[in-house]
Amino acid sequence: MRRTVSNALLLAGLCIVLTGCGTMSPPSSYYILTSSNQMTSQIQPLNDISVGVGPVTVPGHLDRSQIVTTTGQNSITIHEYQRWGDSFKTQVEETLAENISSLLQTPKVSVYPWERAQRPKYQVYVTVRRFEGKAGMNVTLDTIWQIVDVNTDRSLLTRHFVQTFPVAGSDMSAYVQTQSDALETLSQEIAKGLHTVARQ
């Protein structure tokens, strides 16, 4: 009788283990922000300007490997299987730097931190206050950005940028592409600001 009970318990445990092993998690998908290769700008080139982008600060709930979207005014969704291919903050910094370099037609744009020998003339600080939205609907980018003279540590220009962008598609790729588009628009504003302070 005891052997029968033990065998039954062993069989039940084996079934549980096999059932657990048979439940497979869906594979994760990875996404990256991209700079624009087709930007058109009416800004005059600044080939001799040197710019440092960063540090960029982002809200804590966005500074994670999972992509975050909103589901309501006070609620978010953390997509466990929709992830960033690199640090979100780093991607924002690098995308802005690449866009600004393209807009001003100068290779002398670096990402914080930089070597002392590569210290730029102007530093762009960006505080991201919001950078999310509803998948398949929209993305809102809300930032405060500031241009500082590195040599004097003097603030030359501070601006508030906020804009909502429609998402042209229902999948996560379309959502991430819209975030890249939002950074392109922000880059254009920053490039205009750099042009203004450089010509003062």
Tab-separated table of C-alpha atoms in Angstrom:
chain	number	residue	atom	x	y	z
A	1	MET	CA	0.000	0.000	0.000
A	2	ARG	CA	2.792	2.407	0.920
A	3	ARG	CA	4.634	1.528	-2.289
A	4	THR	CA	1.468	2.239	-4.295
A	5	VAL	CA	1.047	5.661	-2.643
A	6	SER	CA	4.719	6.491	-3.174
A	7	ASN	CA	4.538	5.487	-6.816
A	8	ALA	CA	1.420	7.603	-7.285
A	9	LEU	CA	3.100	10.638	-5.724
A	10	LEU	CA	6.198	10.109	-7.856
A	11	LEU	CA	4.087	9.887	-10.996
A	12	ALA	CA	2.170	13.045	-10.061
A	13	GLY	CA	5.404	14.933	-9.433
A	14	LEU	CA	6.832	13.768	-12.746
A	15	CYS	CA	3.733	14.998	-14.554
A	16	ILE	CA	4.077	18.431	-12.935
A	17	VAL	CA	7.737	18.669	-13.951
A	18	LEU	CA	7.010	17.601	-17.512
A	19	THR	CA	4.126	20.053	-17.751
A	20	GLY	CA	6.349	22.870	-16.511
A	21	CYS	CA	9.084	22.008	-18.961
A	22	GLY	CA	6.569	21.955	-21.773
A	23	THR	CA	5.514	25.563	-21.126
A	24	MET	CA	7.853	27.686	-23.222
A	25	SER	CA	8.178	31.452	-22.825
A	26	PRO	CA	7.768	33.412	-26.052
A	27	PRO	CA	11.068	34.604	-27.562
A	28	SER	CA	12.052	38.198	-26.848
A	29	SER	CA	12.223	40.766	-29.642
A	30	TYR	CA	14.877	43.478	-29.511
A	31	TYR	CA	14.665	47.020	-30.876
A	32	ILE	CA	17.003	49.981	-31.307
A	33	LEU	CA	16.515	53.685	-31.885
A	34	THR	CA	17.988	54.913	-35.150
A	35	SER	CA	19.274	58.199	-36.490
A	36	SER	CA	17.791	59.531	-39.695
A	37	ASN	CA	19.562	58.998	-43.005
A	38	GLN	CA	17.193	61.256	-44.928
A	39	MET	CA	17.135	64.456	-42.908
A	40	THR	CA	16.718	67.656	-44.852
A	41	SER	CA	17.717	70.862	-43.121
A	42	GLN	CA	17.754	74.529	-44.007
A	43	ILE	CA	20.358	75.105	-41.296
A	44	GLN	CA	23.685	76.346	-42.600
A	45	PRO	CA	26.583	73.921	-42.008
A	46	LEU	CA	28.849	74.544	-39.015
A	47	ASN	CA	31.888	72.502	-39.970
A	48	ASP	CA	34.135	74.095	-37.338
A	49	ILE	CA	31.810	73.635	-34.367
A	50	SER	CA	32.478	70.993	-31.676
A	51	VAL	CA	29.549	69.691	-29.653
A	52	GLY	CA	29.149	67.258	-26.792
A	53	VAL	CA	25.775	65.613	-26.251
A	54	GLY	CA	24.903	64.562	-22.725
A	55	PRO	CA	24.466	63.638	-20.126
A	56	VAL	CA	20.883	62.766	-20.966
A	57	THR	CA	18.629	61.932	-18.045
A	58	VAL	CA	15.501	59.817	-18.439
A	59	PRO	CA	12.709	58.928	-15.993
A	60	GLY	CA	13.403	55.860	-13.883
A	61	HIS	CA	10.496	53.873	-15.281
A	62	LEU	CA	11.973	54.200	-18.798
A	63	ASP	CA	15.554	53.378	-17.790
A	64	ARG	CA	15.155	49.621	-18.149
A	65	SER	CA	15.701	46.916	-20.745
A	66	GLN	CA	11.983	46.423	-21.412
A	67	ILE	CA	10.038	48.796	-23.653
A	68	VAL	CA	7.433	50.810	-21.751
A	69	THR	CA	4.128	52.106	-23.093
A	70	THR	CA	1.202	53.827	-21.434
A	71	THR	CA	-2.225	52.284	-20.974
A	72	GLY	CA	-3.898	55.239	-19.297
A	73	GLN	CA	-3.216	58.566	-17.666
A	74	ASN	CA	-1.574	56.976	-14.632
A	75	SER	CA	-0.714	53.468	-15.789
A	76	ILE	CA	2.035	51.883	-17.868
A	77	THR	CA	2.780	48.519	-19.450
A	78	ILE	CA	6.247	47.007	-19.179
A	79	HIS	CA	6.673	44.696	-22.167
A	80	GLU	CA	8.683	41.756	-20.889
A	81	TYR	CA	9.313	40.272	-24.331
A	82	GLN	CA	9.744	43.554	-26.221
A	83	ARG	CA	13.180	44.807	-25.211
A	84	TRP	CA	15.823	47.359	-26.066
A	85	GLY	CA	18.940	46.085	-27.799
A	86	ASP	CA	21.062	48.528	-25.762
A	87	SER	CA	20.656	50.937	-22.861
A	88	PHE	CA	17.704	53.221	-23.595
A	89	LYS	CA	19.516	56.298	-22.268
A	90	THR	CA	22.628	55.517	-24.312
A	91	GLN	CA	20.535	55.083	-27.444
A	92	VAL	CA	18.899	58.481	-26.933
A	93	GLU	CA	22.312	60.147	-26.513
A	94	GLU	CA	23.828	58.447	-29.547
A	95	THR	CA	20.813	59.074	-31.779
A	96	LEU	CA	20.773	62.775	-30.897
A	97	ALA	CA	24.523	63.058	-31.501
A	98	GLU	CA	24.333	61.349	-34.898
A	99	ASN	CA	21.401	63.506	-35.976
A	100	ILE	CA	23.069	66.748	-34.863
A	101	SER	CA	26.298	65.775	-36.615
A	102	SER	CA	24.346	65.204	-39.827
A	103	LEU	CA	22.318	68.409	-39.525
A	104	LEU	CA	25.334	70.642	-38.870
A	105	GLN	CA	27.546	68.670	-41.254
A	106	THR	CA	30.339	68.330	-38.738
A	107	PRO	CA	32.044	65.165	-37.489
A	108	LYS	CA	33.015	66.886	-34.247
A	109	VAL	CA	30.023	65.732	-32.218
A	110	SER	CA	30.737	63.415	-29.300
A	111	VAL	CA	28.691	61.655	-26.640
A	112	TYR	CA	29.246	62.229	-22.910
A	113	PRO	CA	31.621	61.330	-21.326
A	114	TRP	CA	34.496	62.339	-23.601
A	115	GLU	CA	38.265	62.451	-23.274
A	116	ARG	CA	39.835	65.713	-22.089
A	117	ALA	CA	41.580	66.072	-25.451
A	118	GLN	CA	38.184	65.895	-27.151
A	119	ARG	CA	36.481	68.419	-24.886
A	120	PRO	CA	33.889	70.261	-27.003
A	121	LYS	CA	33.125	73.962	-27.098
A	122	TYR	CA	29.412	73.441	-26.486
A	123	GLN	CA	27.678	70.873	-24.314
A	124	VAL	CA	24.025	69.911	-24.726
A	125	TYR	CA	22.234	68.720	-21.590
A	126	VAL	CA	18.911	66.966	-22.123
A	127	THR	CA	16.384	66.136	-19.423
A	128	VAL	CA	13.715	63.778	-20.721
A	129	ARG	CA	10.554	64.274	-18.715
A	130	ARG	CA	8.393	61.973	-20.812
A	131	PHE	CA	9.060	59.695	-23.758
A	132	GLU	CA	6.308	57.156	-24.146
A	133	GLY	CA	2.782	56.718	-25.439
A	134	LYS	CA	0.202	54.176	-26.488
A	135	ALA	CA	1.360	51.489	-28.899
A	136	GLY	CA	-0.394	51.904	-32.226
A	137	MET	CA	-1.528	55.417	-31.340
A	138	ASN	CA	1.070	58.045	-30.385
A	139	VAL	CA	4.351	58.909	-28.693
A	140	THR	CA	4.941	62.043	-26.620
A	141	LEU	CA	8.435	63.457	-26.178
A	142	ASP	CA	8.763	66.094	-23.448
A	143	THR	CA	12.234	67.469	-22.710
A	144	ILE	CA	14.170	70.403	-21.316
A	145	TRP	CA	17.415	70.966	-23.192
A	146	GLN	CA	20.235	73.372	-22.505
A	147	ILE	CA	23.362	74.513	-24.352
A	148	VAL	CA	26.349	75.366	-22.149
A	149	ASP	CA	29.691	76.947	-23.025
A	150	VAL	CA	32.140	74.332	-21.749
A	151	ASN	CA	35.002	76.792	-21.197
A	152	THR	CA	33.002	79.213	-19.057
A	153	ASP	CA	30.324	76.798	-17.778
A	154	ARG	CA	27.784	79.454	-18.740
A	155	SER	CA	24.306	78.555	-19.901
A	156	LEU	CA	23.737	80.008	-23.358
A	157	LEU	CA	20.282	78.714	-24.225
A	158	THR	CA	17.536	76.713	-22.502
A	159	ARG	CA	14.408	75.461	-24.217
A	160	HIS	CA	11.380	73.295	-23.488
A	161	PHE	CA	10.396	70.839	-26.221
A	162	VAL	CA	7.147	68.863	-26.119
A	163	GLN	CA	5.357	67.253	-29.036
A	164	THR	CA	3.100	64.264	-29.674
A	165	PHE	CA	3.728	62.115	-32.752
A	166	PRO	CA	1.222	59.687	-34.337
A	167	VAL	CA	2.325	56.070	-34.684
A	168	ALA	CA	1.912	54.785	-38.245
A	169	GLY	CA	1.305	51.132	-37.421
A	170	SER	CA	0.080	48.787	-34.735
A	171	ASP	CA	3.245	46.805	-34.009
A	172	MET	CA	6.180	47.616	-31.746
A	173	SER	CA	8.485	48.340	-34.692
A	174	ALA	CA	6.223	51.226	-35.704
A	175	TYR	CA	6.171	52.499	-32.122
A	176	VAL	CA	9.984	52.488	-31.869
A	177	GLN	CA	10.309	54.128	-35.287
A	178	THR	CA	8.059	56.932	-34.059
A	179	GLN	CA	10.355	57.416	-31.074
A	180	SER	CA	13.267	57.730	-33.513
A	181	ASP	CA	11.260	60.268	-35.524
A	182	ALA	CA	10.592	62.241	-32.345
A	183	LEU	CA	14.319	62.396	-31.605
A	184	GLU	CA	14.915	63.606	-35.155
A	185	THR	CA	12.577	66.548	-34.586
A	186	LEU	CA	14.226	67.333	-31.243
A	187	SER	CA	17.638	67.159	-32.942
A	188	GLN	CA	16.529	69.760	-35.466
A	189	GLU	CA	15.535	72.127	-32.661
A	190	ILE	CA	18.841	71.618	-30.866
A	191	ALA	CA	20.796	72.131	-34.100
A	192	LYS	CA	18.996	75.434	-34.642
A	193	GLY	CA	19.897	76.434	-31.095
A	194	LEU	CA	23.550	75.564	-31.640
A	195	HIS	CA	23.560	77.609	-34.813
A	196	THR	CA	22.128	80.560	-32.881
A	197	VAL	CA	24.701	80.498	-30.063
A	198	ALA	CA	27.604	79.843	-32.436
A	199	ARG	CA	26.814	82.993	-34.403
A	200	GLN	CA	26.324	85.276	-31.403
